[in-house]
């Protein structure tokens, strides 16, 4: 089993980095929205409208992914405190440390992760 203090420190560091990313993406998204508010943009007829819409959608998608990652990190911290961290939720086997190193919020071992949804 992993060293809980080291895992908690790693999850906390990744959580802090993710929060910083969310803050930056939120600022970026707001900048795009604010810039569009200053210009009468008609996405259909303005040559820059489609790229603006794409940029807004792209940043929104990145923001959604970052928020989901933050939720997964919070769930991993709960599993750690409950003694369930590093245990596959599907088969009950230990998740290899190498996988947890790459994906610290993993809930499944490699075999079960490749098996698809429950």
mmCIF file of N, CA and C in Angstrom:
data_model
loop_
_atom_site.group_PDB
_atom_site.id
_atom_site.type_symbol
_atom_site.label_atom_id
_atom_site.label_comp_id
_atom_site.label_asym_id
_atom_site.label_seq_id
_atom_site.Cartn_x
_atom_site.Cartn_y
_atom_site.Cartn_z
ATOM 1 N N UNK A 1 0.840 -1.185 0.000
ATOM 2 C CA UNK A 1 0.000 0.000 0.000
ATOM 3 C C UNK A 1 0.886 1.250 0.000
ATOM 4 N N UNK A 2 0.364 2.329 -0.564
ATOM 5 C CA UNK A 2 1.158 3.552 -0.670
ATOM 6 C C UNK A 2 1.323 4.246 0.675
ATOM 7 N N UNK A 3 2.348 5.070 0.764
ATOM 8 C CA UNK A 3 2.585 5.905 1.938
ATOM 9 C C UNK A 3 1.540 7.027 1.917
ATOM 10 N N UNK A 4 0.590 6.984 2.860
ATOM 11 C CA UNK A 4 -0.536 7.920 2.851
ATOM 12 C C UNK A 4 -0.110 9.382 2.868
ATOM 13 N N UNK A 5 0.908 9.714 3.647
ATOM 14 C CA UNK A 5 1.349 11.107 3.734
ATOM 15 C C UNK A 5 1.873 11.588 2.385
ATOM 16 N N UNK A 6 2.652 10.748 1.725
ATOM 17 C CA UNK A 6 3.195 11.118 0.413
ATOM 18 C C UNK A 6 2.086 11.237 -0.628
ATOM 19 N N UNK A 7 1.131 10.318 -0.581
ATOM 20 C CA UNK A 7 0.012 10.358 -1.527
ATOM 21 C C UNK A 7 -0.821 11.609 -1.279
ATOM 22 N N UNK A 8 -1.106 11.895 -0.022
ATOM 23 C CA UNK A 8 -1.908 13.077 0.302
ATOM 24 C C UNK A 8 -1.207 14.348 -0.172
ATOM 25 N N UNK A 9 0.103 14.399 0.012
ATOM 26 C CA UNK A 9 0.877 15.561 -0.437
ATOM 27 C C UNK A 9 0.810 15.694 -1.966
ATOM 28 N N UNK A 10 0.946 14.584 -2.646
ATOM 29 C CA UNK A 10 0.888 14.602 -4.123
ATOM 30 C C UNK A 10 -0.492 15.021 -4.609
ATOM 31 N N UNK A 11 -1.549 14.463 -4.017
ATOM 32 C CA UNK A 11 -2.912 14.829 -4.405
ATOM 33 C C UNK A 11 -3.179 16.304 -4.105
ATOM 34 N N UNK A 12 -2.693 16.786 -2.959
ATOM 35 C CA UNK A 12 -2.885 18.196 -2.600
ATOM 36 C C UNK A 12 -2.155 19.114 -3.576
ATOM 37 N N UNK A 13 -0.951 18.728 -3.983
ATOM 38 C CA UNK A 13 -0.198 19.536 -4.945
ATOM 39 C C UNK A 13 -0.898 19.563 -6.298
ATOM 40 N N UNK A 14 -1.387 18.416 -6.740
ATOM 41 C CA UNK A 14 -2.094 18.364 -8.016
ATOM 42 C C UNK A 14 -3.408 19.137 -7.929
ATOM 43 N N UNK A 15 -4.046 19.078 -6.771
ATOM 44 C CA UNK A 15 -5.289 19.822 -6.555
ATOM 45 C C UNK A 15 -5.023 21.323 -6.648
ATOM 46 N N UNK A 16 -3.945 21.783 -6.010
ATOM 47 C CA UNK A 16 -3.589 23.205 -6.056
ATOM 48 C C UNK A 16 -3.282 23.642 -7.490
ATOM 49 N N UNK A 17 -2.570 22.811 -8.225
ATOM 50 C CA UNK A 17 -2.264 23.131 -9.627
ATOM 51 C C UNK A 17 -3.540 23.184 -10.462
ATOM 52 N N UNK A 18 -4.457 22.290 -10.181
ATOM 53 C CA UNK A 18 -5.718 22.260 -10.914
ATOM 54 C C UNK A 18 -6.559 23.494 -10.590
ATOM 55 N N UNK A 19 -6.571 23.910 -9.343
ATOM 56 C CA UNK A 19 -7.284 25.136 -8.969
ATOM 57 C C UNK A 19 -6.694 26.354 -9.686
ATOM 58 N N UNK A 20 -5.376 26.408 -9.779
ATOM 59 C CA UNK A 20 -4.714 27.496 -10.503
ATOM 60 C C UNK A 20 -5.109 27.471 -11.969
ATOM 61 N N UNK A 21 -5.164 26.270 -12.546
ATOM 62 C CA UNK A 21 -5.569 26.125 -13.943
ATOM 63 C C UNK A 21 -7.023 26.590 -14.133
ATOM 64 N N UNK A 22 -7.894 26.219 -13.212
ATOM 65 C CA UNK A 22 -9.303 26.623 -13.289
ATOM 66 C C UNK A 22 -9.419 28.148 -13.222
ATOM 67 N N UNK A 23 -8.664 28.765 -12.332
ATOM 68 C CA UNK A 23 -8.695 30.226 -12.220
ATOM 69 C C UNK A 23 -8.234 30.888 -13.515
ATOM 70 N N UNK A 24 -7.155 30.376 -14.107
ATOM 71 C CA UNK A 24 -6.641 30.943 -15.354
ATOM 72 C C UNK A 24 -7.634 30.752 -16.500
ATOM 73 N N UNK A 25 -8.210 29.562 -16.595
ATOM 74 C CA UNK A 25 -9.183 29.306 -17.661
ATOM 75 C C UNK A 25 -10.441 30.151 -17.474
ATOM 76 N N UNK A 26 -10.843 30.352 -16.230
ATOM 77 C CA UNK A 26 -12.005 31.198 -15.957
ATOM 78 C C UNK A 26 -11.731 32.625 -16.414
ATOM 79 N N UNK A 27 -10.531 33.127 -16.132
ATOM 80 C CA UNK A 27 -10.155 34.468 -16.600
ATOM 81 C C UNK A 27 -10.142 34.520 -18.127
ATOM 82 N N UNK A 28 -9.576 33.493 -18.763
ATOM 83 C CA UNK A 28 -9.533 33.449 -20.224
ATOM 84 C C UNK A 28 -10.937 33.456 -20.808
ATOM 85 N N UNK A 29 -11.800 32.639 -20.234
ATOM 86 C CA UNK A 29 -13.174 32.556 -20.732
ATOM 87 C C UNK A 29 -13.871 33.909 -20.581
ATOM 88 N N UNK A 30 -13.690 34.528 -19.426
ATOM 89 C CA UNK A 30 -14.327 35.830 -19.191
ATOM 90 C C UNK A 30 -13.779 36.884 -20.151
ATOM 91 N N UNK A 31 -12.496 36.818 -20.453
ATOM 92 C CA UNK A 31 -11.895 37.755 -21.408
ATOM 93 C C UNK A 31 -12.524 37.602 -22.789
ATOM 94 N N UNK A 32 -12.753 36.373 -23.193
ATOM 95 C CA UNK A 32 -13.385 36.122 -24.495
ATOM 96 C C UNK A 32 -14.799 36.681 -24.508
ATOM 97 N N UNK A 33 -15.535 36.417 -23.449
ATOM 98 C CA UNK A 33 -16.915 36.911 -23.344
ATOM 99 C C UNK A 33 -16.924 38.438 -23.335
ATOM 100 N N UNK A 34 -16.025 39.041 -22.549
ATOM 101 C CA UNK A 34 -15.959 40.499 -22.466
ATOM 102 C C UNK A 34 -15.584 41.119 -23.813
ATOM 103 N N UNK A 35 -14.632 40.518 -24.506
ATOM 104 C CA UNK A 35 -14.220 41.032 -25.811
ATOM 105 C C UNK A 35 -15.373 40.960 -26.806
ATOM 106 N N UNK A 36 -16.158 39.911 -26.736
ATOM 107 C CA UNK A 36 -17.306 39.779 -27.642
ATOM 108 C C UNK A 36 -18.398 40.782 -27.313
ATOM 109 N N UNK A 37 -18.496 41.149 -26.048
ATOM 110 C CA UNK A 37 -19.528 42.104 -25.642
ATOM 111 C C UNK A 37 -19.230 43.494 -26.197
ATOM 112 N N UNK A 38 -17.960 43.784 -26.454
ATOM 113 C CA UNK A 38 -17.574 45.093 -26.974
ATOM 114 C C UNK A 38 -17.819 45.235 -28.472
ATOM 115 N N UNK A 39 -17.982 44.112 -29.138
ATOM 116 C CA UNK A 39 -18.153 44.106 -30.582
ATOM 117 C C UNK A 39 -19.461 43.402 -30.912
ATOM 118 N N UNK A 40 -20.181 43.964 -31.840
ATOM 119 C CA UNK A 40 -21.414 43.296 -32.278
ATOM 120 C C UNK A 40 -21.001 42.130 -33.168
ATOM 121 N N UNK A 41 -20.895 40.960 -32.569
ATOM 122 C CA UNK A 41 -20.422 39.788 -33.307
ATOM 123 C C UNK A 41 -21.614 38.964 -33.758
ATOM 124 N N UNK A 42 -21.635 38.715 -35.030
ATOM 125 C CA UNK A 42 -22.629 37.843 -35.639
ATOM 126 C C UNK A 42 -21.854 36.633 -36.129
ATOM 127 N N UNK A 43 -21.854 35.553 -35.347
ATOM 128 C CA UNK A 43 -21.047 34.372 -35.670
ATOM 129 C C UNK A 43 -21.281 33.873 -37.087
ATOM 130 N N UNK A 44 -22.459 34.057 -37.593
ATOM 131 C CA UNK A 44 -22.792 33.526 -38.910
ATOM 132 C C UNK A 44 -22.200 34.356 -40.041
ATOM 133 N N UNK A 45 -22.130 35.678 -39.855
ATOM 134 C CA UNK A 45 -21.701 36.554 -40.941
ATOM 135 C C UNK A 45 -20.343 37.206 -40.734
ATOM 136 N N UNK A 46 -19.877 37.250 -39.527
ATOM 137 C CA UNK A 46 -18.580 37.848 -39.223
ATOM 138 C C UNK A 46 -17.487 36.814 -39.465
ATOM 139 N N UNK A 47 -16.471 37.150 -40.275
ATOM 140 C CA UNK A 47 -15.404 36.172 -40.548
ATOM 141 C C UNK A 47 -14.657 35.723 -39.296
ATOM 142 N N UNK A 48 -14.599 36.570 -38.279
ATOM 143 C CA UNK A 48 -13.931 36.187 -37.026
ATOM 144 C C UNK A 48 -14.884 35.531 -36.045
ATOM 145 N N UNK A 49 -16.165 35.577 -36.327
ATOM 146 C CA UNK A 49 -17.163 35.050 -35.396
ATOM 147 C C UNK A 49 -17.007 33.566 -35.131
ATOM 148 N N UNK A 50 -16.751 32.807 -36.179
ATOM 149 C CA UNK A 50 -16.636 31.355 -35.977
ATOM 150 C C UNK A 50 -15.393 31.004 -35.173
ATOM 151 N N UNK A 51 -14.291 31.737 -35.383
ATOM 152 C CA UNK A 51 -13.092 31.441 -34.593
ATOM 153 C C UNK A 51 -13.292 31.867 -33.141
ATOM 154 N N UNK A 52 -14.028 32.940 -32.922
ATOM 155 C CA UNK A 52 -14.331 33.368 -31.559
ATOM 156 C C UNK A 52 -15.204 32.330 -30.863
ATOM 157 N N UNK A 53 -16.192 31.839 -31.582
ATOM 158 C CA UNK A 53 -17.061 30.805 -31.006
ATOM 159 C C UNK A 53 -16.261 29.541 -30.708
ATOM 160 N N UNK A 54 -15.347 29.182 -31.614
ATOM 161 C CA UNK A 54 -14.504 28.007 -31.390
ATOM 162 C C UNK A 54 -13.634 28.211 -30.154
ATOM 163 N N UNK A 55 -13.019 29.377 -30.052
ATOM 164 C CA UNK A 55 -12.144 29.661 -28.909
ATOM 165 C C UNK A 55 -12.928 29.598 -27.599
ATOM 166 N N UNK A 56 -14.112 30.169 -27.594
ATOM 167 C CA UNK A 56 -14.962 30.147 -26.398
ATOM 168 C C UNK A 56 -15.326 28.706 -26.037
ATOM 169 N N UNK A 57 -15.708 27.922 -27.031
ATOM 170 C CA UNK A 57 -16.075 26.520 -26.787
ATOM 171 C C UNK A 57 -14.870 25.715 -26.306
ATOM 172 N N UNK A 58 -13.704 25.991 -26.886
ATOM 173 C CA UNK A 58 -12.492 25.267 -26.504
ATOM 174 C C UNK A 58 -12.130 25.550 -25.041
ATOM 175 N N UNK A 59 -12.118 26.816 -24.659
ATOM 176 C CA UNK A 59 -11.783 27.176 -23.276
ATOM 177 C C UNK A 59 -12.838 26.614 -22.319
ATOM 178 N N UNK A 60 -14.097 26.653 -22.730
ATOM 179 C CA UNK A 60 -15.170 26.091 -21.904
ATOM 180 C C UNK A 60 -14.956 24.595 -21.686
ATOM 181 N N UNK A 61 -14.563 23.898 -22.738
ATOM 182 C CA UNK A 61 -14.301 22.459 -22.637
ATOM 183 C C UNK A 61 -13.121 22.175 -21.696
ATOM 184 N N UNK A 62 -12.052 22.948 -21.819
ATOM 185 C CA UNK A 62 -10.902 22.779 -20.927
ATOM 186 C C UNK A 62 -11.280 23.058 -19.483
ATOM 187 N N UNK A 63 -12.127 24.049 -19.278
ATOM 188 C CA UNK A 63 -12.588 24.388 -17.937
ATOM 189 C C UNK A 63 -13.428 23.258 -17.344
ATOM 190 N N UNK A 64 -14.291 22.680 -18.145
ATOM 191 C CA UNK A 64 -15.107 21.550 -17.694
ATOM 192 C C UNK A 64 -14.221 20.369 -17.304
ATOM 193 N N UNK A 65 -13.226 20.074 -18.130
ATOM 194 C CA UNK A 65 -12.306 18.963 -17.832
ATOM 195 C C UNK A 65 -11.525 19.219 -16.555
ATOM 196 N N UNK A 66 -11.064 20.452 -16.352
ATOM 197 C CA UNK A 66 -10.302 20.784 -15.146
ATOM 198 C C UNK A 66 -11.177 20.652 -13.901
ATOM 199 N N UNK A 67 -12.421 21.088 -13.997
ATOM 200 C CA UNK A 67 -13.340 20.965 -12.847
ATOM 201 C C UNK A 67 -13.622 19.494 -12.531
ATOM 202 N N UNK A 68 -13.767 18.677 -13.557
ATOM 203 C CA UNK A 68 -13.991 17.250 -13.353
ATOM 204 C C UNK A 68 -12.755 16.604 -12.716
ATOM 205 N N UNK A 69 -11.580 17.010 -13.174
ATOM 206 C CA UNK A 69 -10.341 16.484 -12.583
ATOM 207 C C UNK A 69 -10.260 16.864 -11.104
ATOM 208 N N UNK A 70 -10.659 18.083 -10.767
ATOM 209 C CA UNK A 70 -10.670 18.516 -9.375
ATOM 210 C C UNK A 70 -11.607 17.637 -8.540
ATOM 211 N N UNK A 71 -12.773 17.325 -9.083
ATOM 212 C CA UNK A 71 -13.703 16.422 -8.385
ATOM 213 C C UNK A 71 -13.065 15.059 -8.161
ATOM 214 N N UNK A 72 -12.383 14.535 -9.168
ATOM 215 C CA UNK A 72 -11.733 13.227 -9.046
ATOM 216 C C UNK A 72 -10.631 13.256 -7.991
ATOM 217 N N UNK A 73 -9.889 14.356 -7.934
ATOM 218 C CA UNK A 73 -8.850 14.483 -6.914
ATOM 219 C C UNK A 73 -9.469 14.530 -5.515
ATOM 220 N N UNK A 74 -10.570 15.269 -5.375
ATOM 221 C CA UNK A 74 -11.258 15.326 -4.075
ATOM 222 C C UNK A 74 -11.771 13.942 -3.671
ATOM 223 N N UNK A 75 -12.300 13.195 -4.628
ATOM 224 C CA UNK A 75 -12.769 11.837 -4.353
ATOM 225 C C UNK A 75 -11.595 10.935 -3.950
ATOM 226 N N UNK A 76 -10.444 11.125 -4.589
ATOM 227 C CA UNK A 76 -9.257 10.333 -4.242
ATOM 228 C C UNK A 76 -8.811 10.642 -2.814
ATOM 229 N N UNK A 77 -8.911 11.897 -2.397
ATOM 230 C CA UNK A 77 -8.559 12.251 -1.027
ATOM 231 C C UNK A 77 -9.515 11.593 -0.030
ATOM 232 N N UNK A 78 -10.784 11.502 -0.383
ATOM 233 C CA UNK A 78 -11.756 10.813 0.479
ATOM 234 C C UNK A 78 -11.404 9.330 0.560
ATOM 235 N N UNK A 79 -11.119 8.709 -0.592
ATOM 236 C CA UNK A 79 -10.747 7.284 -0.589
ATOM 237 C C UNK A 79 -9.505 7.051 0.258
ATOM 238 N N UNK A 80 -8.552 7.975 0.174
ATOM 239 C CA UNK A 80 -7.328 7.851 0.967
ATOM 240 C C UNK A 80 -7.664 7.887 2.455
ATOM 241 N N UNK A 81 -8.510 8.815 2.853
ATOM 242 C CA UNK A 81 -8.857 8.934 4.279
ATOM 243 C C UNK A 81 -9.670 7.734 4.774
ATOM 244 N N UNK A 82 -10.378 7.085 3.871
ATOM 245 C CA UNK A 82 -11.193 5.917 4.237
ATOM 246 C C UNK A 82 -10.445 4.598 4.056
ATOM 247 N N UNK A 83 -9.196 4.659 3.608
ATOM 248 C CA UNK A 83 -8.407 3.448 3.416
ATOM 249 C C UNK A 83 -8.739 2.683 2.144
ATOM 250 N N UNK A 84 -9.393 3.327 1.202
ATOM 251 C CA UNK A 84 -9.766 2.661 -0.055
ATOM 252 C C UNK A 84 -8.916 3.103 -1.236
ATOM 253 N N UNK A 85 -7.977 4.022 -1.004
ATOM 254 C CA UNK A 85 -7.148 4.536 -2.097
ATOM 255 C C UNK A 85 -6.232 3.436 -2.618
ATOM 256 N N UNK A 86 -6.134 3.355 -3.930
ATOM 257 C CA UNK A 86 -5.252 2.374 -4.549
ATOM 258 C C UNK A 86 -5.870 1.002 -4.708
ATOM 259 N N UNK A 87 -7.158 0.886 -4.438
ATOM 260 C CA UNK A 87 -7.882 -0.377 -4.590
ATOM 261 C C UNK A 87 -8.864 -0.215 -5.750
ATOM 262 N N UNK A 88 -8.816 -1.130 -6.685
ATOM 263 C CA UNK A 88 -9.690 -1.067 -7.857
ATOM 264 C C UNK A 88 -11.151 -1.177 -7.426
ATOM 265 N N UNK A 89 -11.961 -0.223 -7.877
ATOM 266 C CA UNK A 89 -13.379 -0.229 -7.514
ATOM 267 C C UNK A 89 -14.147 -1.343 -8.200
ATOM 268 N N UNK A 90 -13.564 -1.920 -9.226
ATOM 269 C CA UNK A 90 -14.265 -2.960 -9.986
ATOM 270 C C UNK A 90 -13.931 -4.364 -9.501
ATOM 271 N N UNK A 91 -12.620 -4.663 -9.392
ATOM 272 C CA UNK A 91 -12.230 -6.038 -9.042
ATOM 273 C C UNK A 91 -11.680 -6.178 -7.636
ATOM 274 N N UNK A 92 -11.365 -5.063 -6.986
ATOM 275 C CA UNK A 92 -10.852 -5.108 -5.624
ATOM 276 C C UNK A 92 -9.356 -5.342 -5.515
ATOM 277 N N UNK A 93 -8.672 -5.456 -6.654
ATOM 278 C CA UNK A 93 -7.222 -5.655 -6.628
ATOM 279 C C UNK A 93 -6.511 -4.324 -6.376
ATOM 280 N N UNK A 94 -5.257 -4.439 -5.970
ATOM 281 C CA UNK A 94 -4.462 -3.232 -5.757
ATOM 282 C C UNK A 94 -4.116 -2.604 -7.110
ATOM 283 N N UNK A 95 -4.287 -1.294 -7.211
ATOM 284 C CA UNK A 95 -3.899 -0.572 -8.426
ATOM 285 C C UNK A 95 -2.387 -0.405 -8.375
ATOM 286 N N UNK A 96 -1.671 -0.793 -9.435
ATOM 287 C CA UNK A 96 -0.214 -0.703 -9.414
ATOM 288 C C UNK A 96 0.275 0.721 -9.134
ATOM 289 N N UNK A 97 1.323 0.860 -8.336
ATOM 290 C CA UNK A 97 1.866 2.182 -8.016
ATOM 291 C C UNK A 97 2.231 2.993 -9.261
ATOM 292 N N UNK A 98 2.671 2.310 -10.319
ATOM 293 C CA UNK A 98 3.033 3.015 -11.554
ATOM 294 C C UNK A 98 1.814 3.721 -12.155
ATOM 295 N N UNK A 99 0.663 3.070 -12.085
ATOM 296 C CA UNK A 99 -0.559 3.692 -12.613
ATOM 297 C C UNK A 99 -0.959 4.883 -11.741
ATOM 298 N N UNK A 100 -0.856 4.721 -10.436
ATOM 299 C CA UNK A 100 -1.209 5.809 -9.530
ATOM 300 C C UNK A 100 -0.236 6.982 -9.661
ATOM 301 N N UNK A 101 0.991 6.691 -10.042
ATOM 302 C CA UNK A 101 1.966 7.757 -10.267
ATOM 303 C C UNK A 101 1.545 8.620 -11.460
ATOM 304 N N UNK A 102 1.060 7.970 -12.497
ATOM 305 C CA UNK A 102 0.645 8.679 -13.713
ATOM 306 C C UNK A 102 -0.749 9.272 -13.555
ATOM 307 N N UNK A 103 -1.645 8.521 -12.917
ATOM 308 C CA UNK A 103 -3.041 8.938 -12.729
ATOM 309 C C UNK A 103 -3.410 8.778 -11.256
ATOM 310 N N UNK A 104 -3.028 9.749 -10.432
ATOM 311 C CA UNK A 104 -3.215 9.592 -8.988
ATOM 312 C C UNK A 104 -4.668 9.489 -8.535
ATOM 313 N N UNK A 105 -5.611 9.888 -9.364
ATOM 314 C CA UNK A 105 -7.028 9.803 -8.989
ATOM 315 C C UNK A 105 -7.685 8.544 -9.547
ATOM 316 N N UNK A 106 -6.887 7.615 -10.067
ATOM 317 C CA UNK A 106 -7.427 6.387 -10.661
ATOM 318 C C UNK A 106 -8.284 5.612 -9.679
ATOM 319 N N UNK A 107 -9.366 5.061 -10.204
ATOM 320 C CA UNK A 107 -10.243 4.223 -9.381
ATOM 321 C C UNK A 107 -10.208 2.774 -9.842
ATOM 322 N N UNK A 108 -9.503 2.520 -10.954
ATOM 323 C CA UNK A 108 -9.450 1.160 -11.493
ATOM 324 C C UNK A 108 -8.035 0.759 -11.873
ATOM 325 N N UNK A 109 -7.781 -0.538 -11.782
ATOM 326 C CA UNK A 109 -6.510 -1.076 -12.251
ATOM 327 C C UNK A 109 -6.507 -0.997 -13.792
ATOM 328 N N UNK A 110 -5.391 -1.257 -14.400
ATOM 329 C CA UNK A 110 -5.266 -1.151 -15.854
ATOM 330 C C UNK A 110 -6.240 -2.095 -16.554
ATOM 331 N N UNK A 111 -6.329 -3.333 -16.090
ATOM 332 C CA UNK A 111 -7.217 -4.305 -16.724
ATOM 333 C C UNK A 111 -8.671 -3.883 -16.691
ATOM 334 N N UNK A 112 -9.122 -3.411 -15.542
ATOM 335 C CA UNK A 112 -10.514 -2.989 -15.409
ATOM 336 C C UNK A 112 -10.780 -1.675 -16.127
ATOM 337 N N UNK A 113 -9.792 -0.802 -16.173
ATOM 338 C CA UNK A 113 -9.972 0.468 -16.891
ATOM 339 C C UNK A 113 -10.153 0.210 -18.379
ATOM 340 N N UNK A 114 -9.478 -0.809 -18.900
ATOM 341 C CA UNK A 114 -9.614 -1.154 -20.306
ATOM 342 C C UNK A 114 -10.876 -1.913 -20.628
ATOM 343 N N UNK A 115 -11.554 -2.413 -19.593
ATOM 344 C CA UNK A 115 -12.764 -3.216 -19.801
ATOM 345 C C UNK A 115 -13.985 -2.359 -20.086
ATOM 346 N N UNK A 116 -13.868 -1.047 -19.908
ATOM 347 C CA UNK A 116 -14.994 -0.165 -20.197
ATOM 348 C C UNK A 116 -15.896 0.050 -18.999
ATOM 349 N N UNK A 117 -17.072 0.620 -19.253
ATOM 350 C CA UNK A 117 -17.990 0.940 -18.163
ATOM 351 C C UNK A 117 -18.478 -0.292 -17.440
ATOM 352 N N UNK A 118 -18.967 -0.029 -16.252
ATOM 353 C CA UNK A 118 -19.475 -1.126 -15.420
ATOM 354 C C UNK A 118 -20.652 -1.795 -16.046
#
